[in-house]
CSV table of C-alpha atoms in Angstrom, one decimal:
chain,number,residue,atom,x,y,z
A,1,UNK,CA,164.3,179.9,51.9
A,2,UNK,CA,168.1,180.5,50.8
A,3,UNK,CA,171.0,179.2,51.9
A,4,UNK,CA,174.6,181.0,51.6
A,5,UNK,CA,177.8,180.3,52.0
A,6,UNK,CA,180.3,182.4,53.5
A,7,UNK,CA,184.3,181.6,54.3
A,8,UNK,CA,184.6,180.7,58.0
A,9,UNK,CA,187.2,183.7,59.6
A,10,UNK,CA,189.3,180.4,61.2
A,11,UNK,CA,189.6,177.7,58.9
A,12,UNK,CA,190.4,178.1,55.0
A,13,UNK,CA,188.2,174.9,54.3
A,14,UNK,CA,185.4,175.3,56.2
A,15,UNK,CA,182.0,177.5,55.3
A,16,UNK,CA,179.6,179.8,58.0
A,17,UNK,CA,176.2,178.6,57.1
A,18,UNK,CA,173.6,181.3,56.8
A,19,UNK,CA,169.5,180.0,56.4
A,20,UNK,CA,167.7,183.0,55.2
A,21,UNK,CA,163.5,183.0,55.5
A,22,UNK,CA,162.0,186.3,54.8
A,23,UNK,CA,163.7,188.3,57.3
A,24,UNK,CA,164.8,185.5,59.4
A,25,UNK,CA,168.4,184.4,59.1
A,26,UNK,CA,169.7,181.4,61.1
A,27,UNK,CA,173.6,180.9,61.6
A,28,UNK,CA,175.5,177.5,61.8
A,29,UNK,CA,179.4,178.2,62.2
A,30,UNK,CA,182.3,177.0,63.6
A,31,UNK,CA,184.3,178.8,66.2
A,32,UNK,CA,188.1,179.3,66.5
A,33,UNK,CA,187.6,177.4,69.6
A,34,UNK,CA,186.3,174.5,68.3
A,35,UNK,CA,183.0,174.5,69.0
A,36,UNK,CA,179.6,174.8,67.1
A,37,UNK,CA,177.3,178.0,67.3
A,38,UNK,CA,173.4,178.5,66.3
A,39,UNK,CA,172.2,181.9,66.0
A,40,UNK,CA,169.3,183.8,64.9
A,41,UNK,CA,168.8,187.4,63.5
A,42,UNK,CA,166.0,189.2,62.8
A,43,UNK,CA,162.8,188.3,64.8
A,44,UNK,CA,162.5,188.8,68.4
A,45,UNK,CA,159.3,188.3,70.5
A,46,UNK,CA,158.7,188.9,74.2
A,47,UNK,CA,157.8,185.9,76.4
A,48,UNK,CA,157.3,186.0,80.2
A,49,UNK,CA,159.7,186.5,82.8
A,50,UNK,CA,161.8,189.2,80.9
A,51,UNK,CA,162.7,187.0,78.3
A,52,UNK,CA,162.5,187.0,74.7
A,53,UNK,CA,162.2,183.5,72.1
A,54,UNK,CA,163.2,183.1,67.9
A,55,UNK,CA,161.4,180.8,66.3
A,56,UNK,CA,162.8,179.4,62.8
A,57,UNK,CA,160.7,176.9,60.8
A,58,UNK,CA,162.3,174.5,58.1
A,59,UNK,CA,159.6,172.9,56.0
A,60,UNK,CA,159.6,169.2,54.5
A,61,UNK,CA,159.8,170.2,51.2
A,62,UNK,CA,162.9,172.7,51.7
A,63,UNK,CA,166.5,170.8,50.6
A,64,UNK,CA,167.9,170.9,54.3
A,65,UNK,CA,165.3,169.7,56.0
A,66,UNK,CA,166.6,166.2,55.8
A,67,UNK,CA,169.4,167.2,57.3
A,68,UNK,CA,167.4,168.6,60.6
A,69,UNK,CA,165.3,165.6,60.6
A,70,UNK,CA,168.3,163.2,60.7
A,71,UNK,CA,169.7,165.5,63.6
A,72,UNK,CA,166.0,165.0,65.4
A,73,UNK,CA,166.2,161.4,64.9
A,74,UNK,CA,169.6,160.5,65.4
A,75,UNK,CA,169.1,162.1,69.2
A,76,UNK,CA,166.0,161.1,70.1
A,77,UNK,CA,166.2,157.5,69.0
A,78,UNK,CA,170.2,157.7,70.0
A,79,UNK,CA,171.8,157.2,67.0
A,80,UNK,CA,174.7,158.3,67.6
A,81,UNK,CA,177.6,156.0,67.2
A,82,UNK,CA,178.2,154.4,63.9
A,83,UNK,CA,180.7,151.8,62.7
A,84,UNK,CA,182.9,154.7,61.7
A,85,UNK,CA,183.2,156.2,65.2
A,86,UNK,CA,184.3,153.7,67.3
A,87,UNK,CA,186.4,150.8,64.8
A,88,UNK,CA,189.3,152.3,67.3
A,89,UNK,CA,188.2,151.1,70.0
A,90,UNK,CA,187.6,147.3,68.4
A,91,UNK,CA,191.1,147.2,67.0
A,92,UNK,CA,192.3,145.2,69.3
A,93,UNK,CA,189.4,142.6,69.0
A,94,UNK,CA,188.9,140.2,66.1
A,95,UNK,CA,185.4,140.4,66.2
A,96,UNK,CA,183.2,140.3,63.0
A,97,UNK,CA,180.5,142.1,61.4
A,98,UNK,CA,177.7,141.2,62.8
A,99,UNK,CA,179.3,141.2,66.4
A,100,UNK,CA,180.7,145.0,66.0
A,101,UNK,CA,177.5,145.6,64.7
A,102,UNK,CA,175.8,144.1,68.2
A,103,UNK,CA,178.2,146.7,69.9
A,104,UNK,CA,177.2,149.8,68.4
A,105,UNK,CA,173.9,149.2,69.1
A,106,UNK,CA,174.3,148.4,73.0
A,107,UNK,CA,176.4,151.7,72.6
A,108,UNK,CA,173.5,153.6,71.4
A,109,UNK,CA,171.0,152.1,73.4
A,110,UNK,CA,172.9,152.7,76.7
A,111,UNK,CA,172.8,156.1,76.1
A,112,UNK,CA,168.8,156.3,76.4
A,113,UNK,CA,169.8,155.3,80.5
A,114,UNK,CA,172.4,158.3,80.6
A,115,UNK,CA,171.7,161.2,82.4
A,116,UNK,CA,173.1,164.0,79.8
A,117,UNK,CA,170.0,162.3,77.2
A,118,UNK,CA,167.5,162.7,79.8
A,119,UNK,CA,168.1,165.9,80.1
A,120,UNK,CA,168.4,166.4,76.3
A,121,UNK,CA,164.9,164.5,75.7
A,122,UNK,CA,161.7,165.5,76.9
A,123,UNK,CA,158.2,164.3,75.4
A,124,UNK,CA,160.3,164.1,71.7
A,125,UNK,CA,161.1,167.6,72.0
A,126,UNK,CA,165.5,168.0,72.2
A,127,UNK,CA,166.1,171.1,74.5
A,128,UNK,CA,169.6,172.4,74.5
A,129,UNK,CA,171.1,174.5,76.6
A,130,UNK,CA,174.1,176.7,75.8
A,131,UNK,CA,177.5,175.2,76.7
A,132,UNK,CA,178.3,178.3,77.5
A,133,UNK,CA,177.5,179.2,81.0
A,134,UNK,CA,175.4,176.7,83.4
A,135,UNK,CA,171.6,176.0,82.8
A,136,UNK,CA,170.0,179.0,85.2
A,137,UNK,CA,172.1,181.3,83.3
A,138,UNK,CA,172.0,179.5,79.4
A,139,UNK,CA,170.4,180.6,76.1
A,140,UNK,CA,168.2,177.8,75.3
A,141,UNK,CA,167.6,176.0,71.7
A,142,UNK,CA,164.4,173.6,71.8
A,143,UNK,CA,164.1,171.6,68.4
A,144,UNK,CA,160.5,169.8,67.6
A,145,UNK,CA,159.5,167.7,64.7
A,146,UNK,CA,155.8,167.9,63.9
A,147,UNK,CA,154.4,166.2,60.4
A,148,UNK,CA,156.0,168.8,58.1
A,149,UNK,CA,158.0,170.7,59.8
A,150,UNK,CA,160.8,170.8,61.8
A,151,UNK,CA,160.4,174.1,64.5
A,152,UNK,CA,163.5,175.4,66.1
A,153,UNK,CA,162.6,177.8,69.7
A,154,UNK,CA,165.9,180.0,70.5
A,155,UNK,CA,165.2,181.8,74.1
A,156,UNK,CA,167.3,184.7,75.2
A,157,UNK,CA,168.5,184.7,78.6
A,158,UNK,CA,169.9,187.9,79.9
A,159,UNK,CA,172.3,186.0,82.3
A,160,UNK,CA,174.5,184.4,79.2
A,161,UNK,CA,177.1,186.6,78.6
A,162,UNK,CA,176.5,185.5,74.5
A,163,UNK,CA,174.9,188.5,72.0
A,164,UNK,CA,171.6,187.6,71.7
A,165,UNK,CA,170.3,183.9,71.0
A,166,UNK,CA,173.9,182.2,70.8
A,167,UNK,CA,173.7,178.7,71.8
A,168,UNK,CA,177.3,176.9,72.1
A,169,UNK,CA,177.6,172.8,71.4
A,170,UNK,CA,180.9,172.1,73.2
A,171,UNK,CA,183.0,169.7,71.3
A,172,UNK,CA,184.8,168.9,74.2
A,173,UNK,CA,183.4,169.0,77.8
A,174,UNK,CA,179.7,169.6,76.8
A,175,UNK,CA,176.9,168.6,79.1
A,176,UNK,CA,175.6,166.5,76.5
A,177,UNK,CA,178.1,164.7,75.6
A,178,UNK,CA,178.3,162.6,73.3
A,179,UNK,CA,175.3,164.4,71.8
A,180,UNK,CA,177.5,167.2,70.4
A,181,UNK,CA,178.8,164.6,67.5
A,182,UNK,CA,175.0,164.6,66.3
A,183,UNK,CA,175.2,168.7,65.9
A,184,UNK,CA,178.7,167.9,64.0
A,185,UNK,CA,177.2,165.5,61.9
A,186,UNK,CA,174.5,168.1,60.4
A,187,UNK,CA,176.9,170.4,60.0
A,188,UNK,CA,179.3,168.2,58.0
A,189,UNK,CA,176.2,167.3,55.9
A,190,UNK,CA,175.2,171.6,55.1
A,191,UNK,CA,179.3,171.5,54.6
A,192,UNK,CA,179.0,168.8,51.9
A,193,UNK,CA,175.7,170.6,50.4
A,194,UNK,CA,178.3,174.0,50.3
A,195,UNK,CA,180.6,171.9,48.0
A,196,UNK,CA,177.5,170.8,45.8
A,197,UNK,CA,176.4,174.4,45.6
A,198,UNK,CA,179.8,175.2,44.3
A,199,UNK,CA,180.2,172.6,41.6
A,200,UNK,CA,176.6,173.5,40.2
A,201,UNK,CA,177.8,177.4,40.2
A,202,UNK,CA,180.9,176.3,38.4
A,203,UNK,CA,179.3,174.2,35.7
A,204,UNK,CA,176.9,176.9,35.3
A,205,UNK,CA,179.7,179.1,34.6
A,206,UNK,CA,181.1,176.8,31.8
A,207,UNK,CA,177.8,176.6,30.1
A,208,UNK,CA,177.8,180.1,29.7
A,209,UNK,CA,181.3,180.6,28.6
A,210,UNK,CA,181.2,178.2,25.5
Protein backbone atom coordinates (compact mmCIF):
# COMPACT_ATOMS: atom_id res chain seq x y z
CA UNK A 1 0.00 0.00 0.00
CA UNK A 2 1.26 3.72 -0.99
CA UNK A 3 0.21 6.81 -0.03
CA UNK A 4 0.64 10.14 -2.27
CA UNK A 5 0.32 13.38 -1.89
CA UNK A 6 -0.94 15.76 -4.31
CA UNK A 7 -1.70 19.84 -3.98
CA UNK A 8 -5.44 20.33 -3.30
CA UNK A 9 -6.82 22.57 -6.70
CA UNK A 10 -8.46 25.07 -3.71
CA UNK A 11 -6.27 25.60 -0.94
CA UNK A 12 -2.36 26.21 -1.28
CA UNK A 13 -1.81 24.45 2.22
CA UNK A 14 -3.83 21.61 2.08
CA UNK A 15 -2.90 18.02 0.28
CA UNK A 16 -5.61 15.45 -1.90
CA UNK A 17 -4.84 12.16 -0.28
CA UNK A 18 -4.56 9.28 -2.67
CA UNK A 19 -4.36 5.37 -0.96
CA UNK A 20 -3.07 3.13 -3.66
CA UNK A 21 -3.51 -0.95 -3.16
CA UNK A 22 -2.69 -2.90 -6.27
CA UNK A 23 -5.05 -1.30 -8.54
CA UNK A 24 -7.27 0.14 -6.03
CA UNK A 25 -6.90 3.79 -5.32
CA UNK A 26 -8.95 5.53 -2.51
CA UNK A 27 -9.32 9.45 -2.44
CA UNK A 28 -9.61 11.71 0.70
CA UNK A 29 -9.88 15.52 -0.48
CA UNK A 30 -11.22 18.57 0.32
CA UNK A 31 -13.67 20.43 -1.75
CA UNK A 32 -13.88 24.18 -2.72
CA UNK A 33 -16.99 23.96 -0.86
CA UNK A 34 -15.87 22.95 2.19
CA UNK A 35 -16.66 19.71 2.49
CA UNK A 36 -14.92 16.24 2.64
CA UNK A 37 -15.01 13.58 -0.29
CA UNK A 38 -14.20 9.69 -0.29
CA UNK A 39 -13.77 8.12 -3.52
CA UNK A 40 -12.64 4.95 -5.07
CA UNK A 41 -11.12 4.07 -8.50
CA UNK A 42 -10.47 1.04 -9.96
CA UNK A 43 -12.65 -1.98 -8.80
CA UNK A 44 -16.21 -2.25 -9.39
CA UNK A 45 -18.37 -5.27 -8.63
CA UNK A 46 -22.06 -5.92 -9.41
CA UNK A 47 -24.49 -6.40 -6.36
CA UNK A 48 -28.31 -6.78 -6.62
CA UNK A 49 -30.74 -4.37 -7.46
CA UNK A 50 -28.66 -2.64 -10.33
CA UNK A 51 -26.13 -1.56 -8.08
CA UNK A 52 -22.60 -1.85 -7.93
CA UNK A 53 -20.09 -1.85 -4.32
CA UNK A 54 -15.96 -0.96 -3.79
CA UNK A 55 -14.42 -2.53 -1.29
CA UNK A 56 -10.95 -1.10 0.12
CA UNK A 57 -9.17 -2.91 2.95
CA UNK A 58 -6.50 -1.13 5.21
CA UNK A 59 -4.56 -3.69 7.26
CA UNK A 60 -3.18 -3.40 10.97
CA UNK A 61 0.08 -3.35 10.08
CA UNK A 62 -0.13 -0.54 7.26
CA UNK A 63 0.96 3.24 8.83
CA UNK A 64 -2.71 4.69 8.38
CA UNK A 65 -4.48 2.30 9.81
CA UNK A 66 -4.40 3.98 13.17
CA UNK A 67 -5.79 6.67 11.77
CA UNK A 68 -9.04 4.66 10.42
CA UNK A 69 -9.30 2.87 13.62
CA UNK A 70 -9.34 6.15 15.70
CA UNK A 71 -12.12 7.33 13.15
CA UNK A 72 -14.10 3.79 13.92
CA UNK A 73 -13.71 4.30 17.54
CA UNK A 74 -14.14 7.79 18.01
CA UNK A 75 -17.93 7.25 16.31
CA UNK A 76 -18.94 4.37 17.59
CA UNK A 77 -17.99 4.88 21.26
CA UNK A 78 -18.79 8.86 20.54
CA UNK A 79 -15.82 10.40 21.01
CA UNK A 80 -16.31 13.25 19.53
CA UNK A 81 -15.86 16.36 21.53
CA UNK A 82 -12.59 17.02 23.23
CA UNK A 83 -11.47 19.76 25.61
CA UNK A 84 -10.29 21.64 22.52
CA UNK A 85 -13.63 21.77 20.80
CA UNK A 86 -15.81 23.29 23.05
CA UNK A 87 -13.37 25.55 25.90
CA UNK A 88 -15.70 28.34 23.95
CA UNK A 89 -18.56 27.45 25.18
CA UNK A 90 -17.09 27.30 29.01
CA UNK A 91 -15.56 30.67 28.83
CA UNK A 92 -17.95 32.19 30.62
CA UNK A 93 -17.82 29.60 33.46
CA UNK A 94 -15.02 29.27 36.04
CA UNK A 95 -15.22 25.79 36.25
CA UNK A 96 -12.09 23.49 36.76
CA UNK A 97 -10.59 20.57 35.32
CA UNK A 98 -12.05 17.99 36.43
CA UNK A 99 -15.59 19.67 36.06
CA UNK A 100 -15.01 20.58 32.23
CA UNK A 101 -13.75 17.27 31.97
CA UNK A 102 -17.44 15.89 33.47
CA UNK A 103 -18.91 18.07 30.62
CA UNK A 104 -17.33 16.70 27.73
CA UNK A 105 -18.19 13.42 28.65
CA UNK A 106 -22.05 14.02 29.22
CA UNK A 107 -21.50 15.81 25.68
CA UNK A 108 -20.33 12.61 24.20
CA UNK A 109 -22.40 10.41 25.86
CA UNK A 110 -25.66 12.31 24.92
CA UNK A 111 -24.87 11.85 21.56
CA UNK A 112 -25.37 7.85 21.83
CA UNK A 113 -29.41 9.09 22.45
CA UNK A 114 -29.28 11.31 19.27
CA UNK A 115 -30.99 10.37 16.31
CA UNK A 116 -28.27 11.35 13.55
CA UNK A 117 -25.86 8.41 15.70
CA UNK A 118 -28.52 5.94 15.48
CA UNK A 119 -28.65 6.14 12.21
CA UNK A 120 -24.85 6.34 11.84
CA UNK A 121 -24.45 3.08 14.14
CA UNK A 122 -25.67 -0.28 13.40
CA UNK A 123 -24.35 -3.63 15.03
CA UNK A 124 -20.61 -1.63 15.19
CA UNK A 125 -20.68 -1.16 11.63
CA UNK A 126 -20.75 3.13 10.69
CA UNK A 127 -22.90 3.41 7.44
CA UNK A 128 -22.70 6.77 5.81
CA UNK A 129 -24.71 8.09 3.44
CA UNK A 130 -23.75 10.83 1.01
CA UNK A 131 -24.56 14.35 2.10
CA UNK A 132 -25.15 14.84 -1.12
CA UNK A 133 -28.69 14.11 -2.11
CA UNK A 134 -31.27 12.31 0.46
CA UNK A 135 -30.84 8.63 1.62
CA UNK A 136 -33.10 6.79 -1.23
CA UNK A 137 -31.06 8.50 -3.72
CA UNK A 138 -27.29 8.52 -1.75
CA UNK A 139 -23.98 6.71 -2.50
CA UNK A 140 -23.38 4.86 0.55
CA UNK A 141 -19.88 4.28 2.63
CA UNK A 142 -20.19 1.38 5.27
CA UNK A 143 -16.82 1.23 7.44
CA UNK A 144 -16.27 -2.12 9.74
CA UNK A 145 -13.52 -2.96 11.98
CA UNK A 146 -12.79 -6.71 12.31
CA UNK A 147 -9.43 -8.05 14.22
CA UNK A 148 -6.95 -6.84 11.61
CA UNK A 149 -8.47 -4.97 9.43
CA UNK A 150 -10.37 -2.11 8.93
CA UNK A 151 -12.98 -2.80 5.56
CA UNK A 152 -14.47 0.18 3.89
CA UNK A 153 -17.90 -0.89 1.38
CA UNK A 154 -18.55 2.17 -1.19
CA UNK A 155 -22.08 1.34 -2.98
CA UNK A 156 -22.98 3.15 -6.14
CA UNK A 157 -26.35 4.46 -6.48
CA UNK A 158 -27.45 5.55 -9.86
CA UNK A 159 -29.82 8.19 -8.34
CA UNK A 160 -26.73 10.42 -6.88
CA UNK A 161 -25.95 12.81 -9.31
CA UNK A 162 -21.98 12.16 -7.93
CA UNK A 163 -19.34 10.22 -10.69
CA UNK A 164 -19.25 7.00 -9.40
CA UNK A 165 -18.73 6.09 -5.56
CA UNK A 166 -18.48 9.89 -4.23
CA UNK A 167 -19.59 10.11 -0.78
CA UNK A 168 -19.88 13.85 0.58
CA UNK A 169 -19.35 14.61 4.71
CA UNK A 170 -21.02 18.03 4.91
CA UNK A 171 -19.16 20.34 7.18
CA UNK A 172 -22.07 22.28 7.59
CA UNK A 173 -25.75 21.00 7.50
CA UNK A 174 -24.79 17.17 7.35
CA UNK A 175 -27.28 14.56 8.58
CA UNK A 176 -24.80 13.48 10.88
CA UNK A 177 -23.91 16.12 12.47
CA UNK A 178 -21.63 16.44 14.65
CA UNK A 179 -20.17 13.29 13.23
CA UNK A 180 -18.58 15.04 10.31
CA UNK A 181 -15.75 16.61 12.88
CA UNK A 182 -14.70 12.82 13.32
CA UNK A 183 -14.15 12.48 9.25
CA UNK A 184 -12.09 15.97 9.73
CA UNK A 185 -10.17 14.71 12.42
CA UNK A 186 -8.69 11.72 10.19
CA UNK A 187 -8.13 13.86 7.65
CA UNK A 188 -6.08 16.45 9.64
CA UNK A 189 -4.14 13.35 10.97
CA UNK A 190 -3.17 11.85 6.83
CA UNK A 191 -2.58 15.95 6.58
CA UNK A 192 0.03 15.86 9.38
CA UNK A 193 1.47 12.36 8.04
CA UNK A 194 1.77 14.60 4.34
CA UNK A 195 4.08 17.02 6.32
CA UNK A 196 6.10 13.94 7.83
CA UNK A 197 6.47 12.46 4.39
CA UNK A 198 7.86 15.75 3.30
CA UNK A 199 10.52 16.40 5.98
CA UNK A 200 11.82 12.64 5.50
CA UNK A 201 12.05 13.45 1.52
CA UNK A 202 13.82 16.54 2.31
CA UNK A 203 16.36 15.10 4.73
CA UNK A 204 16.85 12.41 2.30
CA UNK A 205 17.76 14.94 -0.11
CA UNK A 206 20.49 16.49 2.11
CA UNK A 207 22.09 13.24 2.71
CA UNK A 208 22.60 12.81 -0.73
CA UNK A 209 23.79 16.14 -1.56
CA UNK A 210 26.83 16.24 1.01
Amino acid sequence: MEVEFKDNDSFSLVKDVFIRDGNKLLKIFYGANGDLYFDIFGCRNKSGNDLYTAVFTIKQYEEIYQYFEQLVKSIIDCEVFDMVDIESELSDFDNGVADKINYVSNRNEELKTKQAYKKLVYNNTIIWYSDNIYDESANILQIERNCEEIKLTFTDNPADPSFGFGIRICNSGSKYDPFNICFMNLFNQLQLLSKNDLMKKLVKTEKSCR
